[in-house]
mmCIF file of C-alpha atoms in Angstrom:
data_model
loop_
_atom_site.group_PDB
_atom_site.id
_atom_site.type_symbol
_atom_site.label_atom_id
_atom_site.label_comp_id
_atom_site.label_asym_id
_atom_site.label_seq_id
_atom_site.Cartn_x
_atom_site.Cartn_y
_atom_site.Cartn_z
ATOM 1 C CA UNK H 1 4.320 103.740 149.097
ATOM 2 C CA UNK H 2 3.801 104.052 145.703
ATOM 3 C CA UNK H 3 6.670 102.662 143.707
ATOM 4 C CA UNK H 4 6.248 104.122 140.431
ATOM 5 C CA UNK H 5 6.099 107.744 141.946
ATOM 6 C CA UNK H 6 8.499 109.715 142.374
ATOM 7 C CA UNK H 7 8.654 113.023 144.496
ATOM 8 C CA UNK H 8 11.512 115.354 144.219
ATOM 9 C CA UNK H 9 11.990 118.907 145.587
ATOM 10 C CA UNK H 10 14.428 121.291 144.009
ATOM 11 C CA UNK H 11 14.879 124.953 143.857
ATOM 12 C CA UNK H 12 15.660 125.999 140.240
ATOM 13 C CA UNK H 13 15.433 129.996 140.793
ATOM 14 C CA UNK H 14 15.784 131.345 137.303
ATOM 15 C CA UNK H 15 17.577 128.749 135.372
ATOM 16 C CA UNK H 16 14.801 127.689 133.274
ATOM 17 C CA UNK H 17 16.766 125.308 130.508
ATOM 18 C CA UNK H 18 18.227 123.453 133.949
ATOM 19 C CA UNK H 19 14.692 122.979 135.214
ATOM 20 C CA UNK H 20 14.099 121.813 132.116
ATOM 21 C CA UNK H 21 16.941 119.387 131.503
ATOM 22 C CA UNK H 22 15.941 117.962 135.293
ATOM 23 C CA UNK H 23 12.479 116.954 133.726
ATOM 24 C CA UNK H 24 14.179 115.698 130.779
ATOM 25 C CA UNK H 25 16.209 113.284 132.837
ATOM 26 C CA UNK H 26 13.064 111.763 134.163
ATOM 27 C CA UNK H 27 11.164 111.446 130.767
ATOM 28 C CA UNK H 28 14.188 109.562 129.206
ATOM 29 C CA UNK H 29 14.056 106.857 131.957
ATOM 30 C CA UNK H 30 10.281 106.725 131.349
ATOM 31 C CA UNK H 31 8.728 109.114 133.866
ATOM 32 C CA UNK H 32 5.942 111.621 133.236
ATOM 33 C CA UNK H 33 5.340 114.970 135.022
ATOM 34 C CA UNK H 34 2.279 114.221 137.255
ATOM 35 C CA UNK H 35 2.343 117.489 138.873
ATOM 36 C CA UNK H 36 4.504 120.213 139.943
ATOM 37 C CA UNK H 37 4.695 123.232 141.995
ATOM 38 C CA UNK H 38 7.744 125.781 141.297
ATOM 39 C CA UNK H 39 6.985 127.748 144.278
ATOM 40 C CA UNK H 40 7.309 124.692 146.580
ATOM 41 C CA UNK H 41 10.106 123.494 144.339
ATOM 42 C CA UNK H 42 8.264 120.348 144.215
ATOM 43 C CA UNK H 43 7.798 117.775 141.118
ATOM 44 C CA UNK H 44 6.067 114.854 141.241
ATOM 45 C CA UNK H 45 6.853 112.032 138.348
ATOM 46 C CA UNK H 46 5.037 109.007 137.569
ATOM 47 C CA UNK H 47 6.466 105.765 135.644
ATOM 48 C CA UNK H 48 4.631 105.157 132.350
ATOM 49 C CA UNK H 49 4.828 102.357 129.967
ATOM 50 C CA UNK H 50 3.688 104.515 126.811
ATOM 51 C CA UNK H 51 5.912 105.020 124.349
ATOM 52 C CA UNK H 52 5.164 108.714 123.811
ATOM 53 C CA UNK H 53 6.185 110.681 126.869
ATOM 54 C CA UNK H 54 5.435 114.380 126.575
ATOM 55 C CA UNK H 55 8.300 116.997 126.756
ATOM 56 C CA UNK H 56 8.063 119.539 129.067
ATOM 57 C CA UNK H 57 8.867 123.064 128.223
ATOM 58 C CA UNK H 58 8.707 126.644 130.396
ATOM 59 C CA UNK H 59 7.887 130.074 129.224
ATOM 60 C CA UNK H 60 8.264 133.023 131.642
ATOM 61 C CA UNK H 61 6.124 135.619 130.209
ATOM 62 C CA UNK H 62 4.354 138.405 132.592
ATOM 63 C CA UNK H 63 0.599 138.655 130.881
ATOM 64 C CA UNK H 64 -1.066 141.551 130.818
ATOM 65 C CA UNK H 65 -4.757 140.248 132.402
ATOM 66 C CA UNK H 66 -6.911 137.371 131.972
ATOM 67 C CA UNK H 67 -7.996 137.886 128.416
ATOM 68 C CA UNK H 68 -4.486 138.152 127.061
ATOM 69 C CA UNK H 69 -3.724 134.894 128.930
ATOM 70 C CA UNK H 70 -6.395 133.146 127.019
ATOM 71 C CA UNK H 71 -5.103 134.251 123.929
ATOM 72 C CA UNK H 72 -1.276 133.439 124.645
ATOM 73 C CA UNK H 73 -2.782 130.109 126.099
ATOM 74 C CA UNK H 74 -4.662 129.224 122.656
ATOM 75 C CA UNK H 75 -1.568 129.860 120.853
ATOM 76 C CA UNK H 76 0.127 127.155 122.695
ATOM 77 C CA UNK H 77 -2.826 125.025 122.669
ATOM 78 C CA UNK H 78 -3.579 125.352 118.737
ATOM 79 C CA UNK H 79 0.049 124.601 118.010
ATOM 80 C CA UNK H 80 0.149 121.115 120.515
ATOM 81 C CA UNK H 81 1.133 122.349 123.332
ATOM 82 C CA UNK H 82 -0.701 121.895 126.548
ATOM 83 C CA UNK H 83 -0.924 124.130 129.852
ATOM 84 C CA UNK H 84 -0.160 122.107 132.316
ATOM 85 C CA UNK H 85 0.984 124.732 135.573
ATOM 86 C CA UNK H 86 1.467 128.319 136.078
ATOM 87 C CA UNK H 87 -1.228 131.440 136.558
ATOM 88 C CA UNK H 88 -1.564 134.588 134.501
ATOM 89 C CA UNK H 89 -0.401 136.447 137.127
ATOM 90 C CA UNK H 90 2.835 134.199 138.018
ATOM 91 C CA UNK H 91 4.773 134.666 134.921
ATOM 92 C CA UNK H 92 6.470 131.253 134.830
ATOM 93 C CA UNK H 93 4.225 128.677 132.502
ATOM 94 C CA UNK H 94 4.712 125.125 131.840
ATOM 95 C CA UNK H 95 3.793 123.212 128.558
ATOM 96 C CA UNK H 96 3.367 119.565 127.741
ATOM 97 C CA UNK H 97 3.690 118.438 124.122
ATOM 98 C CA UNK H 98 -0.164 117.256 123.395
ATOM 99 C CA UNK H 99 1.416 114.176 120.863
ATOM 100 C CA UNK H 100 4.290 113.255 118.561
ATOM 101 C CA UNK H 101 3.545 115.601 115.846
ATOM 102 C CA UNK H 102 4.273 118.700 118.202
ATOM 103 C CA UNK H 103 7.428 120.936 117.569
ATOM 104 C CA UNK H 104 10.599 119.937 120.124
ATOM 105 C CA UNK H 105 10.702 123.334 121.196
ATOM 106 C CA UNK H 106 8.628 126.490 122.136
ATOM 107 C CA UNK H 107 11.434 128.681 120.616
ATOM 108 C CA UNK H 108 12.540 128.545 117.352
ATOM 109 C CA UNK H 109 15.184 131.001 117.296
ATOM 110 C CA UNK H 110 17.784 131.994 119.642
ATOM 111 C CA UNK H 111 16.933 135.573 119.798
ATOM 112 C CA UNK H 112 13.547 134.806 121.501
ATOM 113 C CA UNK H 113 15.167 132.552 124.074
ATOM 114 C CA UNK H 114 17.396 135.774 124.580
ATOM 115 C CA UNK H 115 14.297 137.524 125.180
ATOM 116 C CA UNK H 116 13.031 135.453 127.395
ATOM 117 C CA UNK H 117 16.253 136.030 129.465
ATOM 118 C CA UNK H 118 16.033 139.516 129.609
ATOM 119 C CA UNK H 119 12.457 139.499 130.830
ATOM 120 C CA UNK H 120 13.894 137.573 133.661
ATOM 121 C CA UNK H 121 16.781 139.757 134.242
ATOM 122 C CA UNK H 122 13.869 142.650 134.691
ATOM 123 C CA UNK H 123 11.843 140.271 137.215
ATOM 124 C CA UNK H 124 15.227 139.681 138.815
ATOM 125 C CA UNK H 125 16.297 143.105 139.318
ATOM 126 C CA UNK H 126 12.874 144.255 140.249
ATOM 127 C CA UNK H 127 13.051 141.700 143.549
ATOM 128 C CA UNK H 128 16.626 142.544 144.341
ATOM 129 C CA UNK H 129 16.194 146.109 144.753
ATOM 130 C CA UNK H 130 13.263 146.338 147.139
ATOM 131 C CA UNK H 131 15.701 143.626 149.401
ATOM 132 C CA UNK H 132 18.566 146.118 149.234
ATOM 133 C CA UNK H 133 16.697 149.078 150.069
ATOM 134 C CA UNK H 134 14.446 147.071 152.964
ATOM 135 C CA UNK H 135 17.966 146.032 154.389
ATOM 136 C CA UNK H 136 19.454 149.453 154.282
ATOM 137 C CA UNK H 137 16.328 150.908 155.989
ATOM 138 C CA UNK H 138 16.814 148.323 158.440
ATOM 139 C CA UNK H 139 20.453 148.420 159.166
ATOM 140 C CA UNK H 140 19.922 152.514 160.160
ATOM 141 C CA UNK H 141 18.195 151.307 163.279
ATOM 142 C CA UNK H 142 19.985 147.896 164.128
ATOM 143 C CA UNK H 143 22.536 147.313 166.415
ATOM 144 C CA UNK H 144 24.922 144.791 164.440
ATOM 145 C CA UNK H 145 26.671 144.021 167.629
ATOM 146 C CA UNK H 146 24.070 142.209 168.746
ATOM 147 C CA UNK H 147 25.136 139.667 165.552
ATOM 148 C CA UNK H 148 28.328 138.895 167.737
ATOM 149 C CA UNK H 149 26.559 138.551 171.181
ATOM 150 C CA UNK H 150 23.541 136.853 170.254
ATOM 151 C CA UNK H 151 22.421 136.458 173.825
ATOM 152 C CA UNK H 152 21.708 139.995 174.138
ATOM 153 C CA UNK H 153 18.920 139.673 171.713
ATOM 154 C CA UNK H 154 16.900 138.352 174.249
ATOM 155 C CA UNK H 155 15.415 140.837 176.767
ATOM 156 C CA UNK H 156 13.966 138.698 179.466
ATOM 157 C CA UNK H 157 15.772 139.578 183.109
ATOM 158 C CA UNK H 158 18.090 137.349 184.161
ATOM 159 C CA UNK H 159 17.159 134.328 181.401
ATOM 160 C CA UNK H 160 20.731 133.364 181.102
ATOM 161 C CA UNK H 161 21.203 132.552 184.704
ATOM 162 C CA UNK H 162 18.045 130.422 185.079
ATOM 163 C CA UNK H 163 18.088 126.822 185.254
ATOM 164 C CA UNK H 164 16.352 123.774 183.856
ATOM 165 C CA UNK H 165 12.386 124.175 182.843
ATOM 166 C CA UNK H 166 12.069 127.364 184.316
ATOM 167 C CA UNK H 167 15.095 128.614 181.414
ATOM 168 C CA UNK H 168 13.520 126.513 178.609
ATOM 169 C CA UNK H 169 9.987 128.177 179.187
ATOM 170 C CA UNK H 170 11.211 131.314 179.036
ATOM 171 C CA UNK H 171 13.903 130.882 176.214
ATOM 172 C CA UNK H 172 11.359 129.181 174.012
ATOM 173 C CA UNK H 173 8.621 132.026 174.768
ATOM 174 C CA UNK H 174 10.701 134.826 173.750
ATOM 175 C CA UNK H 175 12.324 133.016 170.897
ATOM 176 C CA UNK H 176 9.428 133.686 168.235
ATOM 177 C CA UNK H 177 9.867 137.611 169.347
ATOM 178 C CA UNK H 178 13.858 137.380 169.026
ATOM 179 C CA UNK H 179 12.785 136.022 165.439
ATOM 180 C CA UNK H 180 10.390 138.881 164.576
ATOM 181 C CA UNK H 181 12.947 141.468 165.872
ATOM 182 C CA UNK H 182 15.823 140.069 164.024
ATOM 183 C CA UNK H 183 14.743 137.793 161.650
ATOM 184 C CA UNK H 184 15.342 140.140 158.728
ATOM 185 C CA UNK H 185 19.110 140.738 159.266
ATOM 186 C CA UNK H 186 19.491 137.343 158.762
ATOM 187 C CA UNK H 187 16.768 136.570 155.710
ATOM 188 C CA UNK H 188 17.525 139.931 153.698
ATOM 189 C CA UNK H 189 21.059 138.774 152.834
ATOM 190 C CA UNK H 190 19.981 135.694 151.600
ATOM 191 C CA UNK H 191 17.422 136.693 149.483
ATOM 192 C CA UNK H 192 19.820 139.374 147.942
ATOM 193 C CA UNK H 193 22.388 136.626 147.133
ATOM 194 C CA UNK H 194 19.469 134.641 145.520
ATOM 195 C CA UNK H 195 18.412 137.594 143.600
ATOM 196 C CA UNK H 196 22.010 138.543 143.298
ATOM 197 C CA UNK H 197 22.798 135.310 141.657
ATOM 198 C CA UNK H 198 19.542 135.158 139.625
ATOM 199 C CA UNK H 199 20.553 138.324 137.897
ATOM 200 C CA UNK H 200 23.839 137.392 137.123
ATOM 201 C CA UNK H 201 22.365 133.823 135.796
ATOM 202 C CA UNK H 202 19.977 135.758 133.447
ATOM 203 C CA UNK H 203 22.677 138.390 132.330
ATOM 204 C CA UNK H 204 24.698 135.320 131.586
ATOM 205 C CA UNK H 205 22.301 133.397 129.541
ATOM 206 C CA UNK H 206 20.713 136.076 127.543
ATOM 207 C CA UNK H 207 24.286 136.937 126.586
ATOM 208 C CA UNK H 208 24.797 133.484 125.137
ATOM 209 C CA UNK H 209 21.849 133.593 123.093
ATOM 210 C CA UNK H 210 22.221 137.108 122.044
ATOM 211 C CA UNK H 211 24.957 136.558 119.512
ATOM 212 C CA UNK U 1 18.930 157.152 100.371
ATOM 213 C CA UNK U 2 17.859 157.584 103.904
ATOM 214 C CA UNK U 3 16.987 154.182 104.867
ATOM 215 C CA UNK U 4 14.952 152.971 108.175
ATOM 216 C CA UNK U 5 17.049 151.832 110.938
ATOM 217 C CA UNK U 6 14.697 148.851 111.350
ATOM 218 C CA UNK U 7 15.883 147.166 108.107
ATOM 219 C CA UNK U 8 16.668 144.717 107.120
ATOM 220 C CA UNK U 9 14.116 142.521 108.598
ATOM 221 C CA UNK U 10 14.468 139.131 109.558
ATOM 222 C CA UNK U 11 13.008 136.318 107.440
ATOM 223 C CA UNK U 12 10.411 135.550 110.383
ATOM 224 C CA UNK U 13 9.364 139.147 110.549
ATOM 225 C CA UNK U 14 9.245 139.533 106.882
ATOM 226 C CA UNK U 15 7.009 136.703 106.464
ATOM 227 C CA UNK U 16 4.712 137.547 109.382
ATOM 228 C CA UNK U 17 4.053 140.959 108.219
ATOM 229 C CA UNK U 18 3.207 139.549 104.495
ATOM 230 C CA UNK U 19 0.755 137.043 106.040
ATOM 231 C CA UNK U 20 -0.994 139.803 108.214
ATOM 232 C CA UNK U 21 -1.886 141.454 104.579
ATOM 233 C CA UNK U 22 -5.367 139.346 105.653
ATOM 234 C CA UNK U 23 -6.323 139.489 109.574
ATOM 235 C CA UNK U 24 -5.442 136.262 111.170
ATOM 236 C CA UNK U 25 -4.672 134.935 114.711
ATOM 237 C CA UNK U 26 -1.598 133.585 116.427
ATOM 238 C CA UNK U 27 -1.798 130.191 115.144
ATOM 239 C CA UNK U 28 -3.027 130.859 111.725
ATOM 240 C CA UNK U 29 0.205 133.281 111.078
ATOM 241 C CA UNK U 30 2.070 130.083 112.278
ATOM 242 C CA UNK U 31 0.766 128.026 109.389
ATOM 243 C CA UNK U 32 0.728 130.728 106.780
ATOM 244 C CA UNK U 33 4.493 131.334 107.215
ATOM 245 C CA UNK U 34 5.066 127.857 106.866
ATOM 246 C CA UNK U 35 3.179 127.644 103.916
ATOM 247 C CA UNK U 36 4.803 130.783 102.306
ATOM 248 C CA UNK U 37 7.921 129.272 102.836
ATOM 249 C CA UNK U 38 7.565 125.992 101.695
ATOM 250 C CA UNK U 39 7.740 124.568 105.128
ATOM 251 C CA UNK U 40 11.203 125.814 105.599
ATOM 252 C CA UNK U 41 10.481 128.588 108.125
ATOM 253 C CA UNK U 42 8.466 127.176 111.158
ATOM 254 C CA UNK U 43 7.717 129.412 113.946
ATOM 255 C CA UNK U 44 7.351 127.950 117.264
ATOM 256 C CA UNK U 45 4.622 128.941 119.860
ATOM 257 C CA UNK U 46 6.609 131.078 122.287
ATOM 258 C CA UNK U 47 8.870 132.798 119.394
ATOM 259 C CA UNK U 48 5.151 133.589 117.634
ATOM 260 C CA UNK U 49 3.619 135.450 120.743
ATOM 261 C CA UNK U 50 7.034 137.174 121.237
ATOM 262 C CA UNK U 51 7.054 138.496 117.723
ATOM 263 C CA UNK U 52 3.467 139.686 118.065
ATOM 264 C CA UNK U 53 3.983 141.561 120.878
ATOM 265 C CA UNK U 54 6.905 142.912 119.455
ATOM 266 C CA UNK U 55 5.277 144.352 116.401
ATOM 267 C CA UNK U 56 2.261 145.535 118.045
ATOM 268 C CA UNK U 57 5.008 147.654 120.235
ATOM 269 C CA UNK U 58 6.482 148.968 116.815
ATOM 270 C CA UNK U 59 2.738 149.756 115.428
ATOM 271 C CA UNK U 60 3.343 147.397 112.248
ATOM 272 C CA UNK U 61 0.440 145.405 113.080
ATOM 273 C CA UNK U 62 -2.740 146.089 115.389
ATOM 274 C CA UNK U 63 -5.108 144.034 117.152
ATOM 275 C CA UNK U 64 -8.549 143.721 115.358
ATOM 276 C CA UNK U 65 -12.081 142.626 116.763
ATOM 277 C CA UNK U 66 -12.211 138.869 117.052
ATOM 278 C CA UNK U 67 -15.149 136.610 116.870
ATOM 279 C CA UNK U 68 -13.168 134.035 119.354
ATOM 280 C CA UNK U 69 -13.234 135.506 122.467
ATOM 281 C CA UNK U 70 -10.257 133.152 123.238
ATOM 282 C CA UNK U 71 -8.283 134.333 119.852
ATOM 283 C CA UNK U 72 -7.004 137.732 119.131
ATOM 284 C CA UNK U 73 -7.010 138.801 115.450
ATOM 285 C CA UNK U 74 -4.172 140.720 114.151
ATOM 286 C CA UNK U 75 -3.670 142.766 110.547
ATOM 287 C CA UNK U 76 -0.943 144.607 109.385
ATOM 288 C CA UNK U 77 -0.786 148.643 109.725
ATOM 289 C CA UNK U 78 -0.233 151.150 107.027
ATOM 290 C CA UNK U 79 3.614 151.565 108.927
ATOM 291 C CA UNK U 80 3.921 147.825 108.618
ATOM 292 C CA UNK U 81 2.768 147.789 104.765
ATOM 293 C CA UNK U 82 5.681 150.908 104.258
ATOM 294 C CA UNK U 83 8.174 149.087 106.121
ATOM 295 C CA UNK U 84 7.308 145.839 103.675
ATOM 296 C CA UNK U 85 7.953 148.079 100.815
ATOM 297 C CA UNK U 86 11.109 149.177 102.072
ATOM 298 C CA UNK U 87 12.561 145.744 102.710
ATOM 299 C CA UNK U 88 11.530 144.767 99.355
ATOM 300 C CA UNK U 89 12.606 147.567 97.818
ATOM 301 C CA UNK U 90 16.243 146.593 99.315
ATOM 302 C CA UNK U 91 15.829 143.116 98.730
ATOM 303 C CA UNK U 92 14.869 144.138 94.917
ATOM 304 C CA UNK U 93 18.572 145.809 94.940
ATOM 305 C CA UNK U 94 20.309 142.815 96.802
ATOM 306 C CA UNK U 95 19.053 140.659 94.012
ATOM 307 C CA UNK U 96 20.154 143.093 91.505
ATOM 308 C CA UNK U 97 23.667 143.291 92.577
ATOM 309 C CA UNK U 98 23.679 139.172 92.382
ATOM 310 C CA UNK U 99 22.291 138.959 89.108
ATOM 311 C CA UNK U 100 24.365 141.728 87.553
ATOM 312 C CA UNK U 101 27.311 139.190 88.694
ATOM 313 C CA UNK U 102 25.429 136.364 86.472
ATOM 314 C CA UNK U 103 25.256 134.356 89.723
#
């Protein structure tokens, strides 16, 4: 085990300020972010003896094409921000200070911070709507009674009267198919709750910075 | 007087438009705004990028050919110059009001 390394898994969804604060907490304790993957919610920190530990700032911005992305990154690079994670199609971009002279923030006024949360709101709504439509479409043909009698989700004749190995073999064999048939009814509501939460969060934040 | 609904401009927008009376890329605008305001207005990278996007949408600035493939150049448009004129006239009136009071 590497004593100087910390690996953390933490889902932040759309609260960019919380994510920044989380990274900042480690920075104050003398850790620099080594790598991160926001899709896996994975953050790797390493202890450093350097007196200057760069701050990490996050922007959410859908970028139109590779050429525009180069232009966007150049603007940050020129003003002392090194791009450390993100892709032009991903929307979320992570930057790290290049040196002590770099400004502390990537947004110098409240209205541009409010605009970022408005962009996040659009993203959350665009994720929420298809989930709702999909759930509604699925519910039309779904027997909700199954949720109260999950045993009926299994079609193998006589499955529940089997014993021992015979039962487990048949049970485990059919389980993946049960998930394929019924998984959406469990996953879609969870996604709707998460995206709904994201929508509310970005509305609250964009309002906070709008006035 | 029939005033444009886009007025008044923010200090940042005003200074960016003034900077772009000569073509420049993003970082050049940031430097110029700082110079013009004696270091009082410092636009951060994310704010600058958003401001440019916004001004392009309003058609007050436009993208012009750039020698550097990684850095786009921008320049004020006629509509941008017109809005700068209107804003300057508005500011002049404001200053006049204050001066009449011997402030």
